[in-house]
Short mmCIF file of C-alpha atoms in Angstrom, two decimals:
data_model
loop_
_atom_site.label_atom_id
_atom_site.label_comp_id
_atom_site.label_asym_id
_atom_site.label_seq_id
_atom_site.Cartn_x
_atom_site.Cartn_y
_atom_site.Cartn_z
CA MET A 250 20.59 12.65 9.58
CA SER A 251 19.72 10.05 6.96
CA ILE A 252 16.40 8.19 7.14
CA PRO A 253 16.84 4.45 7.76
CA GLU A 254 15.86 2.34 4.79
CA ILE A 255 12.63 0.35 4.84
CA ARG A 256 13.34 -2.98 3.20
CA ASP A 257 10.04 -4.80 3.67
CA GLY A 258 6.88 -4.99 5.73
CA TRP A 259 4.72 -2.72 3.59
CA THR A 260 0.95 -2.89 3.86
CA ILE A 261 -0.80 -2.05 0.60
CA VAL A 262 -4.40 -0.84 0.63
CA VAL A 263 -6.30 -1.42 -2.62
CA PRO A 264 -9.79 0.09 -2.92
CA VAL A 265 -12.04 -1.73 -5.40
CA LYS A 266 -15.45 -0.54 -6.48
CA PRO A 267 -18.10 -3.20 -7.06
CA ALA A 268 -17.63 -4.25 -10.70
CA ALA A 269 -21.17 -3.18 -11.59
CA LEU A 270 -20.19 0.39 -10.72
CA GLY A 271 -16.61 0.42 -11.95
CA LYS A 272 -14.94 1.36 -15.23
CA THR A 273 -17.99 3.05 -16.70
CA ARG A 274 -15.83 4.75 -19.33
CA LEU A 275 -14.87 1.39 -20.83
CA THR A 276 -18.26 0.94 -22.49
CA SER A 277 -16.67 1.19 -25.94
CA VAL A 278 -14.56 -1.92 -25.25
CA THR A 279 -16.11 -5.07 -26.67
CA ALA A 280 -15.38 -7.12 -23.54
CA ASP A 281 -17.95 -7.52 -20.77
CA ARG A 282 -17.38 -4.38 -18.68
CA GLU A 283 -18.07 -5.95 -15.30
CA ALA A 284 -15.88 -8.95 -16.00
CA LEU A 285 -13.13 -6.66 -17.27
CA ALA A 286 -13.32 -4.33 -14.25
CA ARG A 287 -13.09 -7.31 -11.92
CA ALA A 288 -10.19 -8.86 -13.85
CA ILE A 289 -8.24 -5.58 -13.79
CA ALA A 290 -8.67 -5.34 -10.03
CA LEU A 291 -7.65 -8.95 -9.47
CA ASP A 292 -4.51 -8.60 -11.59
CA THR A 293 -3.57 -5.47 -9.64
CA ILE A 294 -4.08 -7.19 -6.28
CA ALA A 295 -2.12 -10.26 -7.41
CA ALA A 296 0.83 -8.12 -8.46
CA ALA A 297 0.81 -6.28 -5.14
CA ALA A 298 0.66 -9.53 -3.16
CA ALA A 299 3.63 -10.92 -5.11
CA THR A 300 5.83 -7.86 -4.44
CA PRO A 301 8.85 -8.71 -2.24
CA ARG A 302 8.62 -5.63 0.00
CA VAL A 303 4.89 -6.19 0.63
CA SER A 304 3.85 -8.28 3.60
CA HIS A 305 0.13 -7.54 3.64
CA VAL A 306 -2.52 -6.43 1.15
CA LEU A 307 -5.82 -5.02 2.40
CA VAL A 308 -8.56 -4.94 -0.21
CA VAL A 309 -11.42 -2.57 0.62
CA THR A 310 -14.45 -3.61 -1.39
CA ASP A 311 -18.10 -4.61 -1.39
CA ASP A 312 -17.69 -6.71 -4.55
CA ALA A 313 -18.66 -10.21 -3.41
CA GLU A 314 -16.83 -12.02 -6.19
CA VAL A 315 -13.56 -10.16 -5.67
CA SER A 316 -13.87 -10.69 -1.91
CA ALA A 317 -14.46 -14.42 -2.26
CA LEU A 318 -11.44 -14.88 -4.52
CA VAL A 319 -8.78 -12.72 -2.88
CA SER A 320 -9.65 -13.69 0.70
CA GLN A 321 -8.20 -17.10 -0.16
CA TRP A 322 -4.88 -15.64 -1.31
CA PRO A 323 -1.89 -15.61 1.05
CA ALA A 324 -1.24 -12.27 2.80
CA VAL A 325 -4.46 -10.73 1.43
CA ASP A 326 -7.39 -9.67 3.64
CA VAL A 327 -10.69 -8.06 2.70
CA ILE A 328 -12.37 -5.16 4.47
CA ALA A 329 -16.02 -4.47 3.64
CA GLU A 330 -16.46 -0.90 2.43
CA GLY A 331 -19.91 -0.70 3.96
CA ASP A 332 -21.23 2.79 4.56
CA VAL A 333 -17.91 4.47 3.74
CA ARG A 334 -18.25 6.66 0.67
CA GLY A 335 -15.59 7.71 -1.80
CA LEU A 336 -12.13 6.54 -2.71
CA ASP A 337 -10.31 8.34 0.09
CA GLY A 338 -12.82 7.11 2.65
CA ALA A 339 -12.29 3.50 1.56
CA ILE A 340 -8.52 3.97 1.65
CA ALA A 341 -8.66 5.57 5.11
CA LEU A 342 -10.57 2.54 6.37
CA GLY A 343 -7.80 0.24 5.14
CA VAL A 344 -5.02 2.46 6.45
CA GLN A 345 -6.67 2.62 9.86
CA THR A 346 -6.77 -1.18 9.94
CA ALA A 347 -3.08 -1.34 9.01
CA GLY A 348 -2.07 0.96 11.87
CA ARG A 349 0.54 3.74 11.99
CA GLY A 350 3.42 1.50 13.03
CA VAL A 351 3.98 0.01 9.55
CA PRO A 352 4.86 1.49 6.17
CA ARG A 353 1.61 1.95 4.27
CA ALA A 354 0.62 2.63 0.69
CA ALA A 355 -2.62 3.14 -1.20
CA LEU A 356 -2.60 1.58 -4.65
CA LEU A 357 -5.38 2.13 -7.16
CA GLY A 358 -7.02 -1.10 -8.26
CA ASP A 359 -6.93 -0.34 -11.98
CA LEU A 360 -3.35 -1.19 -12.98
CA PRO A 361 -3.72 -4.39 -15.03
CA ALA A 362 -0.14 -4.24 -16.37
CA LEU A 363 1.43 -3.77 -12.93
CA THR A 364 4.42 -5.97 -12.20
CA PRO A 365 5.77 -6.83 -8.74
CA GLN A 366 9.18 -5.61 -9.88
CA ASP A 367 7.88 -2.11 -10.70
CA LEU A 368 5.94 -1.81 -7.45
CA ASP A 369 8.92 -3.08 -5.46
CA ALA A 370 11.20 -0.47 -7.06
CA ALA A 371 8.73 2.28 -6.18
CA LEU A 372 8.48 1.10 -2.58
CA GLU A 373 12.27 1.11 -2.32
CA LEU A 374 12.18 4.80 -3.22
CA ALA A 375 9.19 5.40 -0.94
CA GLY A 376 11.12 4.07 2.01
CA GLN A 377 13.43 7.08 1.77
CA VAL A 378 10.77 9.79 2.17
CA GLU A 379 8.06 10.64 4.69
CA ARG A 380 5.27 10.44 2.12
CA GLY A 381 5.62 9.44 -1.52
CA LEU A 382 3.63 9.80 -4.74
CA VAL A 383 3.57 8.08 -8.12
CA THR A 384 1.57 9.86 -10.82
CA ASP A 385 -0.38 8.32 -13.65
CA ALA A 386 1.02 8.34 -17.18
CA GLU A 387 -0.62 11.70 -17.89
CA GLY A 388 1.12 13.22 -14.87
CA THR A 389 -2.01 14.72 -13.32
CA GLY A 390 -3.52 11.83 -11.38
CA SER A 391 -2.03 9.49 -8.78
CA THR A 392 -1.70 5.72 -8.75
CA LEU A 393 0.28 5.22 -5.52
CA VAL A 394 0.59 7.23 -2.31
CA THR A 395 2.87 6.06 0.49
CA ALA A 396 3.68 6.85 4.12
CA ARG A 397 6.51 5.76 6.39
CA PRO A 398 5.75 4.26 9.82
CA GLY A 399 4.45 6.95 12.17
CA ALA A 400 3.56 9.41 9.43
CA VAL A 401 0.02 10.76 9.49
CA TRP A 402 -1.90 9.35 6.53
CA VAL A 403 -3.14 11.77 3.89
CA SER A 404 -4.69 11.16 0.47
CA ALA A 405 -6.76 13.12 -2.03
CA PHE A 406 -7.38 10.86 -5.00
CA GLY A 407 -9.49 11.78 -8.03
CA ALA A 408 -9.03 14.02 -11.05
CA GLY A 409 -5.99 16.27 -10.68
CA SER A 410 -4.90 14.50 -7.50
CA ALA A 411 -1.13 14.71 -8.12
CA ALA A 412 -1.10 18.45 -7.36
CA ARG A 413 -3.23 17.96 -4.24
CA HIS A 414 -0.95 15.21 -2.97
CA ARG A 415 2.09 17.45 -3.39
CA LEU A 416 0.35 20.17 -1.39
CA LEU A 417 -0.28 17.57 1.32
CA GLY A 418 3.45 16.90 1.55
CA CYS A 419 3.94 13.95 -0.80
CA THR A 420 7.24 13.74 -2.69
CA ASP A 421 7.27 12.55 -6.30
CA LEU A 422 9.12 9.23 -6.49
CA ALA A 423 11.63 8.90 -9.32
CA VAL A 424 9.79 6.00 -10.97
CA PRO A 425 10.87 5.44 -14.61
CA ARG A 426 8.54 6.83 -17.25
CA GLY A 427 7.90 3.37 -18.69
CA SER A 428 6.96 1.80 -15.35
CA SER A 429 3.72 -0.20 -15.33
CA LEU A 430 2.86 1.65 -12.12
CA HIS A 431 2.05 4.74 -14.18
CA ARG A 432 -0.55 3.07 -16.39
CA ASP A 433 -3.93 3.10 -14.73
CA VAL A 434 -6.93 2.32 -16.93
CA ASP A 435 -10.14 4.33 -17.21
CA THR A 436 -10.58 4.59 -20.99
CA ALA A 437 -10.27 2.33 -24.02
CA ALA A 438 -7.13 4.18 -25.13
CA GLN A 439 -5.50 3.65 -21.74
CA LEU A 440 -6.46 -0.02 -21.84
CA ALA A 441 -4.73 -0.33 -25.22
CA GLU A 442 -1.58 1.19 -23.71
CA ALA A 443 -1.74 -1.26 -20.81
CA VAL A 444 -2.14 -4.16 -23.22
CA ALA A 445 0.96 -2.94 -25.06
CA LEU A 446 2.87 -3.09 -21.76
CA GLY A 447 1.50 -6.56 -21.07
CA VAL A 448 -1.57 -7.05 -18.88
CA GLY A 449 -2.04 -9.71 -16.23
CA PRO A 450 -3.58 -13.13 -16.98
CA ARG A 451 -7.12 -12.36 -15.85
CA THR A 452 -7.40 -9.19 -17.89
CA ALA A 453 -5.83 -10.94 -20.87
CA ALA A 454 -8.33 -13.80 -20.60
CA VAL A 455 -11.36 -11.47 -20.58
CA LEU A 456 -10.03 -9.57 -23.60
CA ALA A 457 -9.26 -12.82 -25.42
CA THR A 458 -12.79 -14.11 -24.82
CA ALA A 459 -14.20 -10.88 -26.24
CA ALA A 460 -11.99 -11.12 -29.32
CA ALA A 461 -12.89 -14.74 -30.04
#
């Protein structure tokens, strides 16, 4: 029996570290690291919020500046990370808030080149499987994990997470190799690749200020 298609109503959970603690491997970039980390997160959240199949974005963070900005955006709510520790713990907090009755996805907050079109295409594919996975450009990490309504949530982000997610029952989604959803940013080289794809306006502004 075929699985009914999910056309909309996705809740996206985006975990965001406080900028002072994030993107520590971008120290070789001339831009202000905290400002850059915050801009990357904001561009990612904005792209998710603008995605047609997404009805709700839950940002899990203790970054006061990110919280103040995105809480004013339509369809975006903020959950304080609080005493929760680790990426999967923060994601689980957001997923619990979303509830099991909706399609859910965890999206890493370091995809500055992400476009709503690319995320929407991935969610279309995700709607056809119980749990879905999109890997990073290197093929070893994960940038997106999804679950249909009713599916038990599982995630195991971090180095080498793609293999762990497959063992947990996630199916690789046939996202094109050139999709912006593959290009997360942890290093200067990865940032350069994201810039080549075309980063969002906040990331572009921080980089432009640094280059001036």
